[in-house]
Amino acid sequence: MSFDPRYPQPQAPDPRARSTRNRAIAIGLGAAVVAGLVAFGSFTLLESSAADEKSDNASAAHDGKHPGGHGDAKGGAIDGLKSWDAAKLTRNHVAGTVDYPMKPPVGGDHNPSWMNCDGDVYEKAVPDVNAVHALEHGAVWVTYNDKAADSDVAALAERVRKTPFTLMSPYAGQEGAITLSAWGKQVTVDSADDRRVDQFLAQYVQGAQTPEPGAPCTGGLATVPQ
């Protein structure tokens, strides 16, 4: 077979070019595989994190606590709860006594000094005007009269001493045996083991109703004024 010298003849493929092309293809495929593995790993990590969060929330619910760490051991509606419009509960500092429309009071004008409420149990009645100031700081005030059994008073006192932002005192003027009061909230129970005691403490100790969140329950009056 003869070739016409006037026309260029086909050249054999350059083996170096083929090698370069193969290398580029291999690198491209490798990058795609790595990207896929990274994406799969990220998806798996997110799924695992979501599963862990659900597990933590389920555990928190089982333990009677909000996932955010806010204790609400006995959540839900509280039977017999009385509520007042917080916007109508004035918060002025005044000297002397205040004629509150409810007994025990759940808010209103009050003395500039608050009763200490860091789990404080008072053997004598405390002035309304000082206790109301403690409620403004987010405390729950546990009160009782002579209708309450001694065993219930003792059990409540033990509970209060273990619970920051609470105080307890006798209150002769209340209707029910045991009353729990917070700012704008109140419930009356007959015994210390009534589930509403746990509910009320869980929901209203430094609860959302607190007018002055972050205010202290120490540094006030440690003893009943004479």
C-alpha positions as a printed NumPy array, in Angstrom:
array([[  0.   ,   0.   ,   0.   ],
       [  1.365,   3.43 ,  -0.962],
       [  0.794,   6.809,   0.74 ],
       [  0.464,  10.101,  -1.035],
       [  3.111,  12.371,   0.46 ],
       [  0.904,  15.374,  -0.224],
       [ -1.513,  14.417,   2.533],
       [ -0.607,  14.132,   6.227],
       [ -0.794,  10.678,   7.597],
       [ -2.73 ,   9.819,  10.867],
       [ -0.528,   9.888,  13.905],
       [ -0.552,   7.258,  16.65 ],
       [ -2.134,   8.516,  19.925],
       [  0.35 ,  10.056,  22.322],
       [  0.537,   7.72 ,  25.342],
       [  1.329,  10.684,  27.613],
       [ -1.913,  12.451,  26.676],
       [ -3.877,   9.26 ,  27.355],
       [ -2.233,   8.956,  30.773],
       [ -3.035,  12.578,  31.629],
       [ -6.666,  12.101,  30.611],
       [ -7.014,   8.929,  32.647],
       [ -5.475,  10.647,  35.651],
       [ -7.926,  13.56 ,  35.353],
       [-10.853,  11.133,  35.164],
       [ -9.596,   9.24 ,  38.211],
       [ -9.194,  12.474,  40.203],
       [-12.699,  13.604,  39.233],
       [-14.223,  10.295,  40.279],
       [-12.297,  10.352,  43.563],
       [-13.505,  13.862,  44.355],
       [-17.096,  12.823,  43.652],
       [-16.777,   9.823,  45.962],
       [-15.275,  11.967,  48.76 ],
       [-18.037,  14.555,  48.377],
       [-20.638,  11.823,  48.572],
       [-19.096,  10.359,  51.703],
       [-18.943,  13.804,  53.356],
       [-22.597,  14.469,  52.519],
       [-23.632,  11.046,  53.82 ],
       [-21.613,  11.553,  57.014],
       [-23.201,  14.971,  57.617],
       [-26.68 ,  13.536,  57.087],
       [-25.949,  10.677,  59.469],
       [-24.596,  13.087,  62.095],
       [-27.676,  15.291,  61.858],
       [-29.961,  12.281,  62.133],
       [-28.025,  11.065,  65.171],
       [-28.192,  14.487,  66.824],
       [-31.936,  14.717,  66.209],
       [-32.423,  11.246,  67.659],
       [-30.354,  12.151,  70.721],
       [-32.379,  15.32 ,  71.246],
       [-35.634,  13.394,  71.029],
       [-34.274,  10.886,  73.5  ],
       [-33.205,  13.648,  75.9  ],
       [-36.603,  15.316,  75.635],
       [-38.365,  12.034,  76.278],
       [-36.182,  11.427,  79.326],
       [-36.857,  14.93 ,  80.577],
       [-40.592,  14.438,  80.17 ],
       [-40.36 ,  11.132,  82.018],
       [-38.438,  12.798,  84.846],
       [-41.011,  15.579,  85.084],
       [-38.754,  18.323,  83.742],
       [-38.899,  20.561,  80.712],
       [-36.169,  19.908,  78.126],
       [-34.927,  23.431,  78.757],
       [-34.179,  22.514,  82.346],
       [-37.138,  24.336,  83.823],
       [-38.689,  22.018,  86.459],
       [-42.409,  21.362,  85.976],
       [-42.85 ,  18.102,  87.823],
       [-46.655,  18.221,  87.765],
       [-47.596,  20.39 ,  84.788],
       [-51.032,  21.028,  83.402],
       [-54.083,  22.913,  84.58 ],
       [-54.457,  23.37 ,  88.333],
       [-57.941,  22.645,  89.643],
       [-59.407,  25.549,  91.58 ],
       [-56.697,  28.004,  90.543],
       [-57.661,  31.655,  90.977],
       [-56.061,  34.276,  88.756],
       [-56.031,  38.062,  88.802],
       [-55.216,  40.468,  85.999],
       [-51.546,  41.272,  86.541],
       [-51.99 ,  44.636,  84.801],
       [-54.385,  45.696,  87.552],
       [-52.087,  44.669,  90.415],
       [-50.271,  47.898,  91.197],
       [-46.629,  47.747,  92.265],
       [-45.946,  50.986,  94.108],
       [-43.746,  51.132,  97.199],
       [-45.742,  52.495, 100.109],
       [-45.401,  53.022, 103.851],
       [-47.954,  51.571, 106.24 ],
       [-50.603,  48.973, 105.572],
       [-52.505,  48.212, 102.372],
       [-56.134,  47.095, 102.164],
       [-55.862,  44.129,  99.841],
       [-59.052,  42.713,  98.263],
       [-57.975,  39.092,  98.766],
       [-56.623,  37.15 , 101.757],
       [-53.772,  36.31 , 101.527],
       [-52.934,  38.995,  98.959],
       [-51.468,  38.05 ,  95.583],
       [-50.15 ,  41.427,  94.524],
       [-50.563,  45.167,  94.746],
       [-48.73 ,  48.043,  96.386],
       [-46.258,  46.898,  99.022],
       [-43.506,  47.831, 101.428],
       [-40.052,  48.601,  99.986],
       [-38.623,  45.707, 102.068],
       [-39.456,  42.128, 101.152],
       [-39.605,  39.136, 103.458],
       [-36.71 ,  36.793, 102.813],
       [-38.049,  33.966, 100.688],
       [-35.121,  31.623, 100.181],
       [-36.949,  28.657, 101.703],
       [-37.767,  30.682, 104.84 ],
       [-40.316,  29.31 , 107.314],
       [-41.757,  31.849, 109.756],
       [-43.427,  30.691, 112.952],
       [-45.427,  33.929, 113.235],
       [-47.622,  35.767, 110.753],
       [-45.711,  38.123, 108.459],
       [-46.983,  41.51 , 107.271],
       [-48.891,  41.331, 104.001],
       [-47.002,  44.305, 102.574],
       [-43.638,  42.562, 102.97 ],
       [-44.819,  39.177, 101.738],
       [-46.349,  40.738,  98.618],
       [-42.961,  42.244,  97.788],
       [-41.529,  38.711,  97.921],
       [-44.19 ,  37.584,  95.448],
       [-43.085,  40.364,  93.125],
       [-39.638,  38.72 ,  93.115],
       [-41.111,  35.401,  91.976],
       [-41.66 ,  33.699,  95.332],
       [-44.501,  31.372,  96.289],
       [-46.008,  32.081,  99.695],
       [-47.396,  29.054, 101.555],
       [-49.836,  29.936, 104.338],
       [-51.983,  27.932, 106.721],
       [-54.488,  28.41 , 109.532],
       [-55.617,  26.353, 112.513],
       [-57.65 ,  24.063, 110.242],
       [-54.428,  22.574, 108.868],
       [-53.203,  19.356, 110.492],
       [-49.899,  19.561, 112.346],
       [-48.491,  16.815, 110.132],
       [-49.364,  18.826, 107.015],
       [-47.756,  21.963, 108.433],
       [-44.588,  20.01 , 109.215],
       [-44.498,  18.422, 105.746],
       [-44.988,  21.775, 104.033],
       [-42.31 ,  23.407, 106.17 ],
       [-39.843,  20.704, 105.167],
       [-40.758,  21.196, 101.511],
       [-40.393,  24.98 , 101.71 ],
       [-36.98 ,  24.771, 103.374],
       [-35.761,  22.754, 100.394],
       [-37.24 ,  25.121,  97.796],
       [-35.598,  28.456,  96.98 ],
       [-37.957,  31.357,  96.291],
       [-40.593,  30.178,  98.742],
       [-41.677,  31.307, 102.19 ],
       [-44.202,  29.994, 104.676],
       [-46.141,  31.515, 107.564],
       [-49.411,  31.147, 109.462],
       [-52.348,  33.235, 108.205],
       [-55.409,  33.347, 110.411],
       [-57.553,  35.328, 107.988],
       [-57.652,  32.871, 105.1  ],
       [-60.639,  30.628, 104.417],
       [-58.992,  27.322, 103.498],
       [-56.614,  25.271, 105.598],
       [-53.626,  25.716, 103.248],
       [-53.143,  28.358, 100.577],
       [-50.38 ,  28.829,  98.027],
       [-50.006,  32.294,  96.528],
       [-47.876,  33.765,  93.763],
       [-48.15 ,  37.114,  91.996],
       [-51.686,  37.066,  90.56 ],
       [-52.168,  33.338,  91.29 ],
       [-53.627,  31.399,  94.212],
       [-54.941,  27.954,  95.088],
       [-56.372,  26.488,  98.294],
       [-55.832,  22.869,  99.333],
       [-56.704,  20.745, 102.341],
       [-53.532,  18.715, 102.778],
       [-49.806,  18.762, 102.067],
       [-50.008,  15.719,  99.791],
       [-52.542,  17.335,  97.449],
       [-50.977,  17.101,  93.968],
       [-51.79 ,  20.779,  93.371],
       [-49.05 ,  21.723,  95.833],
       [-46.464,  20.228,  93.47 ],
       [-48.206,  21.727,  90.458],
       [-48.313,  25.217,  91.926],
       [-44.693,  25.205,  93.055],
       [-43.522,  23.806,  89.729],
       [-45.366,  26.406,  87.674],
       [-45.081,  29.556,  89.785],
       [-41.765,  29.511,  91.67 ],
       [-40.039,  32.173,  89.549],
       [-42.677,  31.481,  86.939],
       [-43.771,  33.527,  83.96 ],
       [-46.025,  35.639,  86.202],
       [-43.018,  37.136,  88.041],
       [-42.981,  40.954,  87.633],
       [-39.302,  41.248,  88.591],
       [-37.463,  38.15 ,  87.331],
       [-33.949,  37.966,  88.689],
       [-34.726,  39.954,  91.837],
       [-33.334,  38.301,  94.999],
       [-35.104,  36.465,  97.798],
       [-32.327,  37.262, 100.265],
       [-31.192,  40.578, 101.684],
       [-34.686,  41.503, 102.874],
       [-36.345,  41.029, 106.257],
       [-35.176,  37.864, 108.009],
       [-37.469,  38.238, 111.006],
       [-41.058,  39.333, 111.448],
       [-41.252,  43.097, 112.148],
       [-42.667,  43.971, 115.54 ]])
